[in-house]
PDB file of C-alpha atoms in Angstrom:
ATOM      1  CA  MET U 906      12.941  14.329  22.784  1.00  0.00           C
ATOM      2  CA  THR U 907       9.298  14.159  23.930  1.00  0.00           C
ATOM      3  CA  GLY U 908       6.141  14.655  22.601  1.00  0.00           C
ATOM      4  CA  LYS U 909       3.644  12.538  20.108  1.00  0.00           C
ATOM      5  CA  TYR U 910       4.046  13.193  16.314  1.00  0.00           C
ATOM      6  CA  ASP U 911       1.701  12.964  13.526  1.00  0.00           C
ATOM      7  CA  ILE U 912       3.729  12.102  10.291  1.00  0.00           C
ATOM      8  CA  LYS U 913       2.242  12.332   6.651  1.00  0.00           C
ATOM      9  CA  VAL U 914       5.089  10.619   3.808  1.00  0.00           C
ATOM     10  CA  SER U 915       3.539  11.180   0.208  1.00  0.00           C
ATOM     11  CA  ASN U 916       4.239  11.299  -3.720  1.00  0.00           C
ATOM     12  CA  ASN U 917       1.980  10.773  -6.696  1.00  0.00           C
ATOM     13  CA  LYS U 918       1.696   7.221  -6.185  1.00  0.00           C
ATOM     14  CA  PHE U 919       1.577   6.395  -2.136  1.00  0.00           C
ATOM     15  CA  THR U 920       0.739   8.137   1.196  1.00  0.00           C
ATOM     16  CA  TYR U 921       1.446   6.920   4.450  1.00  0.00           C
ATOM     17  CA  THR U 922       0.195   8.491   7.902  1.00  0.00           C
ATOM     18  CA  LEU U 923       1.416   7.256  11.205  1.00  0.00           C
ATOM     19  CA  THR U 924       1.703   8.973  14.770  1.00  0.00           C
ATOM     20  CA  ILE U 925       4.528   8.220  16.817  1.00  0.00           C
ATOM     21  CA  SER U 926       4.426   8.742  20.749  1.00  0.00           C
ATOM     22  CA  ARG U 927       7.287   6.580  22.129  1.00  0.00           C
ATOM     23  CA  ASN U 928      10.913   5.914  21.845  1.00  0.00           C
ATOM     24  CA  ILE U 929      10.294   2.482  19.900  1.00  0.00           C
ATOM     25  CA  THR U 930       7.864   1.942  17.217  1.00  0.00           C
ATOM     26  CA  ILE U 931       7.706  -1.865  15.341  1.00  0.00           C
ATOM     27  CA  ILE U 932       6.567  -1.931  12.162  1.00  0.00           C
ATOM     28  CA  LYS U 933       5.636  -5.246  10.698  1.00  0.00           C
ATOM     29  CA  GLY U 934       4.131  -6.733   7.626  1.00  0.00           C
ATOM     30  CA  ASP U 935       5.002  -9.364   4.638  1.00  0.00           C
ATOM     31  CA  SER U 936       7.223  -8.339   1.736  1.00  0.00           C
ATOM     32  CA  ALA U 937       5.434  -5.999  -0.785  1.00  0.00           C
ATOM     33  CA  THR U 938       2.985  -4.164   1.996  1.00  0.00           C
ATOM     34  CA  GLY U 939       5.059  -0.829   1.316  1.00  0.00           C
ATOM     35  CA  LYS U 940       7.453  -0.867   4.344  1.00  0.00           C
ATOM     36  CA  SER U 941      10.432  -0.034   2.531  1.00  0.00           C
ATOM     37  CA  THR U 942       8.550   2.370   0.325  1.00  0.00           C
ATOM     38  CA  LEU U 943       7.901   4.494   3.035  1.00  0.00           C
ATOM     39  CA  ILE U 944      11.664   4.326   4.216  1.00  0.00           C
ATOM     40  CA  GLN U 945      12.701   4.948   0.382  1.00  0.00           C
ATOM     41  CA  LEU U 946      10.509   7.962   0.245  1.00  0.00           C
ATOM     42  CA  ILE U 947      11.422   9.785   3.662  1.00  0.00           C
ATOM     43  CA  ASP U 948      15.423   8.938   2.460  1.00  0.00           C
ATOM     44  CA  ASP U 949      14.528  10.854  -1.033  1.00  0.00           C
ATOM     45  CA  TYR U 950      13.106  13.903   0.441  1.00  0.00           C
ATOM     46  CA  TYR U 951      15.883  14.369   2.496  1.00  0.00           C
ATOM     47  CA  ARG U 952      18.446  13.515   0.027  1.00  0.00           C
ATOM     48  CA  THR U 953      16.938  16.002  -2.098  1.00  0.00           C
ATOM     49  CA  LYS U 954      16.181  18.696   0.367  1.00  0.00           C
ATOM     50  CA  GLY U 955      12.460  18.577  -0.874  1.00  0.00           C
ATOM     51  CA  ARG U 956      13.223  19.424  -4.125  1.00  0.00           C
ATOM     52  CA  GLY U 957      11.692  16.069  -5.776  1.00  0.00           C
ATOM     53  CA  ASP U 958       7.903  14.638  -5.881  1.00  0.00           C
ATOM     54  CA  VAL U 959       8.123  13.674  -2.406  1.00  0.00           C
ATOM     55  CA  GLN U 960       6.255  15.208   0.802  1.00  0.00           C
ATOM     56  CA  VAL U 961       7.271  14.947   4.406  1.00  0.00           C
ATOM     57  CA  VAL U 962       5.024  16.376   7.034  1.00  0.00           C
ATOM     58  CA  SER U 963       6.554  16.611  10.434  1.00  0.00           C
ATOM     59  CA  ASP U 964       7.203  18.780  13.443  1.00  0.00           C
ATOM     60  CA  VAL U 965      10.468  17.163  13.928  1.00  0.00           C
ATOM     61  CA  PRO U 966      13.281  15.761  11.425  1.00  0.00           C
ATOM     62  CA  LEU U 967      13.215  12.318  10.455  1.00  0.00           C
ATOM     63  CA  TYR U 968      16.389  10.385   9.571  1.00  0.00           C
ATOM     64  CA  VAL U 969      16.769   7.403   7.700  1.00  0.00           C
ATOM     65  CA  LEU U 970      19.766   5.100   8.795  1.00  0.00           C
ATOM     66  CA  GLY U 971      22.006   4.466   6.205  1.00  0.00           C
ATOM     67  CA  ASP U 972      25.406   2.662   6.453  1.00  0.00           C
ATOM     68  CA  PRO U 973      25.586   0.036   8.955  1.00  0.00           C
ATOM     69  CA  SER U 974      29.083   0.426  10.016  1.00  0.00           C
ATOM     70  CA  LEU U 975      28.331   4.263  10.901  1.00  0.00           C
ATOM     71  CA  TRP U 976      25.227   4.157  12.512  1.00  0.00           C
ATOM     72  CA  LYS U 977      26.929   5.360  16.108  1.00  0.00           C
ATOM     73  CA  VAL U 978      28.252   7.997  14.214  1.00  0.00           C
ATOM     74  CA  SER U 979      25.348   8.977  12.581  1.00  0.00           C
ATOM     75  CA  LEU U 980      22.804   8.531  15.687  1.00  0.00           C
ATOM     76  CA  SER U 981      25.853  11.104  17.786  1.00  0.00           C
ATOM     77  CA  GLN U 982      25.829  13.950  15.498  1.00  0.00           C
ATOM     78  CA  ILE U 983      22.187  14.260  14.195  1.00  0.00           C
ATOM     79  CA  PRO U 984      20.102  16.563  16.110  1.00  0.00           C
ATOM     80  CA  ALA U 985      16.956  15.043  17.931  1.00  0.00           C
ATOM     81  CA  SER U 986      14.784  12.928  15.304  1.00  0.00           C
ATOM     82  CA  ILE U 987      12.531   9.963  14.663  1.00  0.00           C
ATOM     83  CA  VAL U 988      15.100   7.799  12.999  1.00  0.00           C
ATOM     84  CA  PHE U 989      13.669   4.775  10.492  1.00  0.00           C
ATOM     85  CA  ILE U 990      15.564   1.867  10.214  1.00  0.00           C
ATOM     86  CA  ASP U 991      14.890  -0.406   7.408  1.00  0.00           C
ATOM     87  CA  GLU U 992      14.921  -4.248   8.177  1.00  0.00           C
ATOM     88  CA  GLU U 993      18.185  -4.719   5.776  1.00  0.00           C
ATOM     89  CA  LEU U 994      19.802  -3.131   8.793  1.00  0.00           C
ATOM     90  CA  ALA U 995      19.026  -5.957  11.111  1.00  0.00           C
ATOM     91  CA  GLU U 996      22.377  -6.653  11.847  1.00  0.00           C
ATOM     92  CA  VAL U 997      22.551  -3.155  13.603  1.00  0.00           C
ATOM     93  CA  TYR U 998      19.057  -3.346  15.549  1.00  0.00           C
ATOM     94  CA  LYS U 999      19.533  -6.592  16.452  1.00  0.00           C
ATOM     95  CA  SER U1000      22.301  -6.398  18.633  1.00  0.00           C
ATOM     96  CA  GLY U1001      22.753  -5.755  22.076  1.00  0.00           C
ATOM     97  CA  ASP U1002      25.646  -2.959  21.309  1.00  0.00           C
ATOM     98  CA  PHE U1003      22.590  -1.163  19.528  1.00  0.00           C
ATOM     99  CA  ALA U1004      20.294  -1.709  22.840  1.00  0.00           C
ATOM    100  CA  SER U1005      22.536  -0.033  24.979  1.00  0.00           C
ATOM    101  CA  PHE U1006      23.608   2.806  22.590  1.00  0.00           C
ATOM    102  CA  ILE U1007      20.200   4.059  22.258  1.00  0.00           C
ATOM    103  CA  LYS U1008      19.190   3.922  25.835  1.00  0.00           C
ATOM    104  CA  ASN U1009      20.816   7.226  26.389  1.00  0.00           C
ATOM    105  CA  THR U1010      20.213   9.174  22.740  1.00  0.00           C
ATOM    106  CA  GLU U1011      17.267  11.563  22.224  1.00  0.00           C
ATOM    107  CA  HIS U1012      15.734  10.183  19.559  1.00  0.00           C
ATOM    108  CA  TYR U1013      12.485   8.070  18.977  1.00  0.00           C
ATOM    109  CA  TYR U1014      13.021   4.881  16.818  1.00  0.00           C
ATOM    110  CA  VAL U1015      10.944   3.215  13.640  1.00  0.00           C
ATOM    111  CA  ILE U1016      12.452  -0.027  13.072  1.00  0.00           C
ATOM    112  CA  VAL U1017      10.559  -2.243  10.115  1.00  0.00           C
ATOM    113  CA  THR U1018      11.353  -5.804  11.074  1.00  0.00           C
ATOM    114  CA  ARG U1019       9.345  -9.061  10.888  1.00  0.00           C
ATOM    115  CA  GLU U1020      11.493 -10.410  13.634  1.00  0.00           C
ATOM    116  CA  ASN U1021      10.690  -9.947  17.491  1.00  0.00           C
ATOM    117  CA  LEU U1022      13.498  -8.151  18.870  1.00  0.00           C
ATOM    118  CA  TYR U1023      13.778  -9.378  22.303  1.00  0.00           C
ATOM    119  CA  MET U1024      16.720  -7.142  23.540  1.00  0.00           C
ATOM    120  CA  LEU U1025      14.155  -4.034  23.354  1.00  0.00           C
ATOM    121  CA  PRO U1026      11.621  -3.306  25.682  1.00  0.00           C
ATOM    122  CA  TYR U1027       9.051  -1.728  23.287  1.00  0.00           C
ATOM    123  CA  SER U1028       5.012  -1.697  24.188  1.00  0.00           C
ATOM    124  CA  ILE U1029       2.444  -4.417  22.532  1.00  0.00           C
ATOM    125  CA  ASP U1030       0.770  -0.672  21.846  1.00  0.00           C
ATOM    126  CA  GLU U1031       3.463   0.115  19.357  1.00  0.00           C
ATOM    127  CA  ILE U1032       3.643  -2.644  17.165  1.00  0.00           C
ATOM    128  CA  TYR U1033       2.055  -1.815  13.770  1.00  0.00           C
ATOM    129  CA  TYR U1034       1.502  -3.515  10.400  1.00  0.00           C
ATOM    130  CA  MET U1035       1.041  -1.945   6.920  1.00  0.00           C
ATOM    131  CA  LYS U1036      -2.248  -2.026   5.620  1.00  0.00           C
ATOM    132  CA  GLU U1037      -3.913  -0.588   2.174  1.00  0.00           C
ATOM    133  CA  SER U1038      -7.213   1.436   3.075  1.00  0.00           C
ATOM    134  CA  GLY U1039      -9.861   1.703   0.394  1.00  0.00           C
ATOM    135  CA  LYS U1040     -10.666   4.585   1.390  1.00  0.00           C
ATOM    136  CA  TYR U1041      -8.666   6.991  -1.073  1.00  0.00           C
ATOM    137  CA  ILE U1042      -7.537   4.340  -3.737  1.00  0.00           C
ATOM    138  CA  ASP U1043      -7.842   5.114  -7.504  1.00  0.00           C
ATOM    139  CA  ALA U1044      -5.929   3.921 -10.083  1.00  0.00           C
ATOM    140  CA  LYS U1045      -3.255   5.686  -9.447  1.00  0.00           C
ATOM    141  CA  HIS U1046      -3.225   6.050  -5.878  1.00  0.00           C
ATOM    142  CA  VAL U1047      -2.534   3.643  -2.884  1.00  0.00           C
ATOM    143  CA  TYR U1048      -3.056   4.910   0.504  1.00  0.00           C
ATOM    144  CA  ASN U1049      -1.399   2.884   3.131  1.00  0.00           C
ATOM    145  CA  GLU U1050      -1.773   2.959   6.871  1.00  0.00           C
ATOM    146  CA  LEU U1051      -0.790   1.684   9.733  1.00  0.00           C
ATOM    147  CA  HIS U1052      -2.867  -0.389  12.270  1.00  0.00           C
ATOM    148  CA  ARG U1053      -2.255  -1.703  15.563  1.00  0.00           C
ATOM    149  CA  VAL U1054      -1.570  -5.142  15.629  1.00  0.00           C
ATOM    150  CA  TYR U1055      -2.493  -6.469  18.703  1.00  0.00           C
ATOM    151  CA  SER U1056      -5.390  -4.877  21.258  1.00  0.00           C
ATOM    152  CA  ARG U1057      -4.511  -4.261  25.448  1.00  0.00           C
ATOM    153  CA  ASN U1058      -7.144  -6.696  26.521  1.00  0.00           C
ATOM    154  CA  SER U1059      -7.953  -9.930  24.658  1.00  0.00           C
ATOM    155  CA  PHE U1060     -11.674 -10.862  26.311  1.00  0.00           C
ATOM    156  CA  PRO U1061     -14.909  -9.350  26.500  1.00  0.00           C
ATOM    157  CA  GLY U1062     -16.216  -8.311  29.754  1.00  0.00           C
ATOM    158  CA  LYS U1063     -15.507  -9.335  33.683  1.00  0.00           C
ATOM    159  CA  ILE U1064     -13.988 -12.520  34.177  1.00  0.00           C
ATOM    160  CA  THR U1065     -13.130 -14.793  36.734  1.00  0.00           C
ATOM    161  CA  PRO U1066     -10.057 -16.385  36.407  1.00  0.00           C
ATOM    162  CA  ALA U1067      -9.050 -19.954  37.931  1.00  0.00           C
ATOM    163  CA  LYS U1068      -5.520 -20.038  37.307  1.00  0.00           C
ATOM    164  CA  VAL U1069      -3.396 -16.352  37.277  1.00  0.00           C
ATOM    165  CA  VAL U1070       0.021 -15.886  35.616  1.00  0.00           C
ATOM    166  CA  ILE U1071       1.887 -13.031  36.310  1.00  0.00           C
ATOM    167  CA  GLU U1072       4.925 -11.730  34.816  1.00  0.00           C
ATOM    168  CA  ASP U1073       7.207 -11.099  37.454  1.00  0.00           C
ATOM    169  CA  SER U1074       8.079 -11.977  41.081  1.00  0.00           C
ATOM    170  CA  ASN U1075       8.120  -8.335  42.506  1.00  0.00           C
ATOM    171  CA  SER U1076       5.401  -6.011  43.796  1.00  0.00           C
ATOM    172  CA  GLY U1077       3.281  -6.523  41.034  1.00  0.00           C
ATOM    173  CA  TYR U1078       2.998 -10.621  41.746  1.00  0.00           C
ATOM    174  CA  GLN U1079       2.994  -9.985  45.505  1.00  0.00           C
ATOM    175  CA  PHE U1080      -0.227  -7.341  45.122  1.00  0.00           C
ATOM    176  CA  PHE U1081      -1.908 -10.046  43.200  1.00  0.00           C
ATOM    177  CA  VAL U1082      -1.451 -12.741  45.211  1.00  0.00           C
ATOM    178  CA  HIS U1083      -3.058 -10.923  47.917  1.00  0.00           C
ATOM    179  CA  ALA U1084      -5.985  -9.701  45.373  1.00  0.00           C
ATOM    180  CA  PHE U1085      -7.065 -12.841  44.353  1.00  0.00           C
ATOM    181  CA  HIS U1086      -8.837 -15.458  46.901  1.00  0.00           C
ATOM    182  CA  ASN U1087      -6.828 -18.350  47.406  1.00  0.00           C
ATOM    183  CA  GLY U1088      -4.066 -16.321  45.879  1.00  0.00           C
ATOM    184  CA  SER U1089      -0.768 -18.656  46.802  1.00  0.00           C
ATOM    185  CA  GLU U1090      -2.439 -21.223  45.134  1.00  0.00           C
ATOM    186  CA  ARG U1091      -3.828 -19.558  42.126  1.00  0.00           C
ATOM    187  CA  CYS U1092      -1.487 -17.493  41.162  1.00  0.00           C
ATOM    188  CA  VAL U1093       1.604 -18.460  39.269  1.00  0.00           C
ATOM    189  CA  SER U1094       4.773 -16.304  38.622  1.00  0.00           C
ATOM    190  CA  ALA U1095       6.186 -16.552  35.326  1.00  0.00           C
ATOM    191  CA  GLY U1096       9.701 -15.046  36.234  1.00  0.00           C
ATOM    192  CA  GLY U1097      10.006 -13.027  32.966  1.00  0.00           C
ATOM    193  CA  ASN U1098       8.677 -12.308  30.144  1.00  0.00           C
ATOM    194  CA  ALA U1099      10.169 -14.509  28.342  1.00  0.00           C
ATOM    195  CA  ASN U1100       8.559 -17.698  30.093  1.00  0.00           C
ATOM    196  CA  VAL U1101       5.020 -15.975  29.973  1.00  0.00           C
ATOM    197  CA  THR U1102       3.634 -18.192  27.460  1.00  0.00           C
ATOM    198  CA  GLU U1103       5.408 -21.439  28.684  1.00  0.00           C
ATOM    199  CA  THR U1104       3.952 -20.922  31.878  1.00  0.00           C
ATOM    200  CA  VAL U1105       0.474 -20.117  30.504  1.00  0.00           C
ATOM    201  CA  MET U1106       0.291 -23.520  28.501  1.00  0.00           C
ATOM    202  CA  GLU U1107       1.681 -25.398  32.080  1.00  0.00           C
ATOM    203  CA  ASN U1108      -0.903 -23.592  33.987  1.00  0.00           C
ATOM    204  CA  LEU U1109      -4.298 -24.098  31.792  1.00  0.00           C
ATOM    205  CA  SER U1110      -7.534 -24.230  33.686  1.00  0.00           C
ATOM    206  CA  ASP U1111     -11.087 -23.250  32.919  1.00  0.00           C
ATOM    207  CA  LEU U1112      -9.923 -19.922  32.449  1.00  0.00           C
ATOM    208  CA  THR U1113      -6.004 -18.772  32.760  1.00  0.00           C
ATOM    209  CA  LEU U1114      -5.257 -15.096  32.841  1.00  0.00           C
ATOM    210  CA  ALA U1115      -2.264 -14.080  32.073  1.00  0.00           C
ATOM    211  CA  ILE U1116      -0.878 -10.160  33.501  1.00  0.00           C
ATOM    212  CA  VAL U1117       1.861  -8.570  31.569  1.00  0.00           C
ATOM    213  CA  ASP U1118       3.265  -4.918  31.192  1.00  0.00           C
ATOM    214  CA  SER U1119       2.206  -3.833  28.057  1.00  0.00           C
ATOM    215  CA  ALA U1120       4.900  -1.239  27.854  1.00  0.00           C
ATOM    216  CA  ALA U1121       7.778  -3.792  27.549  1.00  0.00           C
ATOM    217  CA  PHE U1122       6.009  -7.238  26.580  1.00  0.00           C
ATOM    218  CA  GLY U1123       5.991  -6.370  22.808  1.00  0.00           C
ATOM    219  CA  ALA U1124       8.808  -8.818  21.339  1.00  0.00           C
ATOM    220  CA  TYR U1125       7.254 -11.895  23.222  1.00  0.00           C
ATOM    221  CA  MET U1126       3.191 -10.812  22.093  1.00  0.00           C
ATOM    222  CA  SER U1127       3.409 -12.594  18.867  1.00  0.00           C
ATOM    223  CA  GLU U1128       4.674 -15.782  20.577  1.00  0.00           C
ATOM    224  CA  PHE U1129       1.562 -15.441  23.247  1.00  0.00           C
ATOM    225  CA  ASP U1130      -0.626 -15.090  20.170  1.00  0.00           C
ATOM    226  CA  GLU U1131       0.925 -17.949  18.200  1.00  0.00           C
ATOM    227  CA  TYR U1132       0.346 -20.336  20.845  1.00  0.00           C
ATOM    228  CA  VAL U1133      -2.225 -19.312  23.374  1.00  0.00           C
ATOM    229  CA  GLY U1134      -3.888 -16.371  22.121  1.00  0.00           C
ATOM    230  CA  LYS U1135      -6.504 -18.062  19.982  1.00  0.00           C
ATOM    231  CA  ASN U1136      -7.526 -20.341  23.156  1.00  0.00           C
ATOM    232  CA  GLU U1137     -10.634 -19.363  24.472  1.00  0.00           C
ATOM    233  CA  GLN U1138      -9.834 -20.886  28.320  1.00  0.00           C
ATOM    234  CA  ILE U1139      -7.127 -18.168  27.907  1.00  0.00           C
ATOM    235  CA  ALA U1140      -7.234 -14.155  29.117  1.00  0.00           C
ATOM    236  CA  LEU U1141      -4.564 -11.723  28.596  1.00  0.00           C
ATOM    237  CA  TYR U1142      -4.967  -8.466  30.775  1.00  0.00           C
ATOM    238  CA  ALA U1143      -2.021  -5.718  29.597  1.00  0.00           C
ATOM    239  CA  PRO U1144      -2.025  -2.837  31.451  1.00  0.00           C
ATOM    240  CA  GLU U1145       0.751  -0.404  31.015  1.00  0.00           C
ATOM    241  CA  SER U1146       2.585  -1.611  34.211  1.00  0.00           C
ATOM    242  CA  PHE U1147       1.640  -2.226  37.738  1.00  0.00           C
ATOM    243  CA  GLU U1148       2.944   1.223  38.721  1.00  0.00           C
ATOM    244  CA  TYR U1149       0.862   2.744  35.919  1.00  0.00           C
ATOM    245  CA  LEU U1150      -1.881   1.079  37.990  1.00  0.00           C
ATOM    246  CA  ILE U1151      -1.391   2.189  41.362  1.00  0.00           C
ATOM    247  CA  LEU U1152      -0.499   5.703  39.946  1.00  0.00           C
ATOM    248  CA  SER U1153      -3.887   5.608  37.778  1.00  0.00           C
ATOM    249  CA  SER U1154      -5.654   4.902  41.182  1.00  0.00           C
ATOM    250  CA  GLY U1155      -5.272   8.329  42.505  1.00  0.00           C
ATOM    251  CA  ILE U1156      -4.077   7.387  45.880  1.00  0.00           C
ATOM    252  CA  VAL U1157      -0.561   9.006  45.329  1.00  0.00           C
ATOM    253  CA  LYS U1158      -0.872  12.676  45.270  1.00  0.00           C
ATOM    254  CA  MET U1159       1.173  14.822  43.009  1.00  0.00           C
ATOM    255  CA  LYS U1160       1.145  17.616  40.574  1.00  0.00           C
ATOM    256  CA  ASP U1161      -0.019  16.827  36.742  1.00  0.00           C
ATOM    257  CA  LEU U1162      -0.255  13.301  37.960  1.00  0.00           C
ATOM    258  CA  ARG U1163      -3.257  13.244  35.697  1.00  0.00           C
ATOM    259  CA  LYS U1164      -1.947  14.524  32.724  1.00  0.00           C
ATOM    260  CA  MET U1165       1.012  12.078  33.333  1.00  0.00           C
ATOM    261  CA  ILE U1166      -1.002   9.181  33.008  1.00  0.00           C
ATOM    262  CA  ASP U1167      -3.345  10.693  29.961  1.00  0.00           C
ATOM    263  CA  GLN U1168      -0.448  11.930  28.061  1.00  0.00           C
ATOM    264  CA  PRO U1169       2.919  10.121  28.948  1.00  0.00           C
ATOM    265  CA  TYR U1170       4.188  10.975  25.519  1.00  0.00           C
ATOM    266  CA  ASP U1171       4.625  14.414  27.050  1.00  0.00           C
ATOM    267  CA  TYR U1172       6.896  13.759  29.905  1.00  0.00           C
ATOM    268  CA  VAL U1173       8.850  10.422  29.003  1.00  0.00           C
ATOM    269  CA  GLU U1174      12.007  11.942  28.042  1.00  0.00           C
ATOM    270  CA  SER U1175      13.470   9.286  25.354  1.00  0.00           C
ATOM    271  CA  ASN U1176      16.933   9.879  26.542  1.00  0.00           C
ATOM    272  CA  ARG U1177      16.367   9.251  30.505  1.00  0.00           C
ATOM    273  CA  PHE U1178      13.887   6.212  30.454  1.00  0.00           C
ATOM    274  CA  PHE U1179      13.731   3.444  27.959  1.00  0.00           C
ATOM    275  CA  SER U1180      10.203   2.644  28.368  1.00  0.00           C
ATOM    276  CA  TRP U1181       7.140   3.848  30.248  1.00  0.00           C
ATOM    277  CA  GLU U1182       7.479   1.277  32.555  1.00  0.00           C
ATOM    278  CA  ASN U1183      10.693   2.742  33.494  1.00  0.00           C
ATOM    279  CA  PHE U1184       8.977   5.926  33.712  1.00  0.00           C
ATOM    280  CA  PHE U1185       5.977   5.259  35.675  1.00  0.00           C
ATOM    281  CA  THR U1186       8.544   3.355  38.279  1.00  0.00           C
ATOM    282  CA  PHE U1187      10.669   6.460  38.684  1.00  0.00           C
ATOM    283  CA  VAL U1188       7.544   8.830  39.375  1.00  0.00           C
ATOM    284  CA  ILE U1189       6.076   6.519  41.843  1.00  0.00           C
ATOM    285  CA  THR U1190       9.338   5.888  43.622  1.00  0.00           C
ATOM    286  CA  GLU U1191      10.326   9.767  43.508  1.00  0.00           C
ATOM    287  CA  SER U1192       6.895  10.869  45.124  1.00  0.00           C
ATOM    288  CA  THR U1193       6.315   8.243  47.733  1.00  0.00           C
ATOM    289  CA  ASN U1194       9.919   8.586  49.004  1.00  0.00           C
ATOM    290  CA  LYS U1195      10.006   8.740  52.614  1.00  0.00           C
ATOM    291  CA  THR U1196       6.278   8.662  53.034  1.00  0.00           C
ATOM    292  CA  PRO U1197       3.935   5.789  54.269  1.00  0.00           C
ATOM    293  CA  LEU U1198       3.501   5.206  50.693  1.00  0.00           C
ATOM    294  CA  GLN U1199       7.123   4.539  50.086  1.00  0.00           C
ATOM    295  CA  TYR U1200       7.226   1.794  46.920  1.00  0.00           C
ATOM    296  CA  LYS U1201       9.789  -0.731  46.188  1.00  0.00           C
ATOM    297  CA  LYS U1202       9.382  -2.557  43.247  1.00  0.00           C
ATOM    298  CA  SER U1203      11.148  -5.504  44.848  1.00  0.00           C
ATOM    299  CA  LYS U1204       8.831  -5.815  47.836  1.00  0.00           C
ATOM    300  CA  LEU U1205       5.353  -4.637  47.999  1.00  0.00           C
ATOM    301  CA  ASN U1206       4.396  -1.711  50.847  1.00  0.00           C
ATOM    302  CA  PRO U1207       1.666  -3.665  53.239  1.00  0.00           C
ATOM    303  CA  TYR U1208       0.061   0.147  52.738  1.00  0.00           C
ATOM    304  CA  TYR U1209      -0.928  -0.942  49.132  1.00  0.00           C
ATOM    305  CA  ILE U1210      -2.860  -4.225  50.294  1.00  0.00           C
ATOM    306  CA  SER U1211      -4.620  -2.445  53.010  1.00  0.00           C
ATOM    307  CA  GLY U1212      -8.010  -0.642  53.325  1.00  0.00           C
ATOM    308  CA  LYS U1213      -8.977   2.158  50.814  1.00  0.00           C
ATOM    309  CA  ALA U1214      -5.475   2.032  48.940  1.00  0.00           C
ATOM    310  CA  PHE U1215      -6.202  -1.588  48.184  1.00  0.00           C
ATOM    311  CA  HIS U1216      -9.993  -1.113  46.837  1.00  0.00           C
ATOM    312  CA  ASP U1217      -8.945   1.843  45.212  1.00  0.00           C
ATOM    313  CA  ILE U1218      -6.295   0.331  43.038  1.00  0.00           C
ATOM    314  CA  ILE U1219      -8.452  -3.027  41.938  1.00  0.00           C
ATOM    315  CA  SER U1220     -11.110  -0.855  41.110  1.00  0.00           C
ATOM    316  CA  THR U1221      -9.050   0.360  38.078  1.00  0.00           C
ATOM    317  CA  MET U1222      -9.170  -3.325  36.913  1.00  0.00           C
ATOM    318  CA  ASP U1223     -12.994  -3.522  36.613  1.00  0.00           C
ATOM    319  CA  ILE U1224     -12.724  -6.371  33.827  1.00  0.00           C
ATOM    320  CA  ILE U1225     -11.243  -8.814  36.691  1.00  0.00           C
ATOM    321  CA  ASN U1226     -13.453 -10.422  39.176  1.00  0.00           C
ATOM    322  CA  PHE U1227     -10.919 -11.269  42.295  1.00  0.00           C
ATOM    323  CA  GLN U1228     -13.217 -13.255  44.048  1.00  0.00           C
TER     324      GLN U1228
END
């Protein structure tokens, strides 16, 4: 499944609106914020075949995962849908088996949870929480909206970091070591998302910048925010992925590239790519194969740190001073 979908679920007391554009969306919120009510309304609508007081507006089917012992059968039999999973089914979505299984399904998944799901590569941009809006409230009506929990850049203006923590140790890290003056002394690889927060805390300076791929950092964002997010000496830069930055620079030429950058949801097939990071890595690898721009994730092609190509890439990150 591909696409971006606006959904509205309502009855005579509640109205929910949400937009789903990736294969994994996380809804957070404290108790009594309406998360489970949303799931219940969707379930009621389909159970009564739309003959009750619940109204659902959606261009694709919605499905509420029920019996935890039959989840594989259910997900195998239903047509391409947006699947809602309540936090009562944590035993299902917290399992490695679930992560492996949904990788190859056509569905989008909306998971209600207060936990961090480390086995799933979900984006910072697709974490939401329930928030009541006063815009449509009266004595009998409560209007619930979903608001993003985190913004992609947690700092204003252009910054000059004294220390830089890069999530990986592959091409992205190799690029930034070259980009920053005294890069080998200034840049540190965290060796993976799970180590970013600890590595930042070990490398505090006048200003420490953490660079992560937002496409897969969602599960680690709350830990980062809790321990270092409010420290004025720490900044977070979270582009979609390093491959996305290269493609955004325009140095790779291919048909429909601008549309892919602006509207990835129309191109990222949920049964082929577990995250948008996977998609952009595939696009750049395939489009540059057997050319001077040939891209490999494990080792950076010197082309990307030379001449105009290098300057075009760093120009996409105009919030960072690389001096």
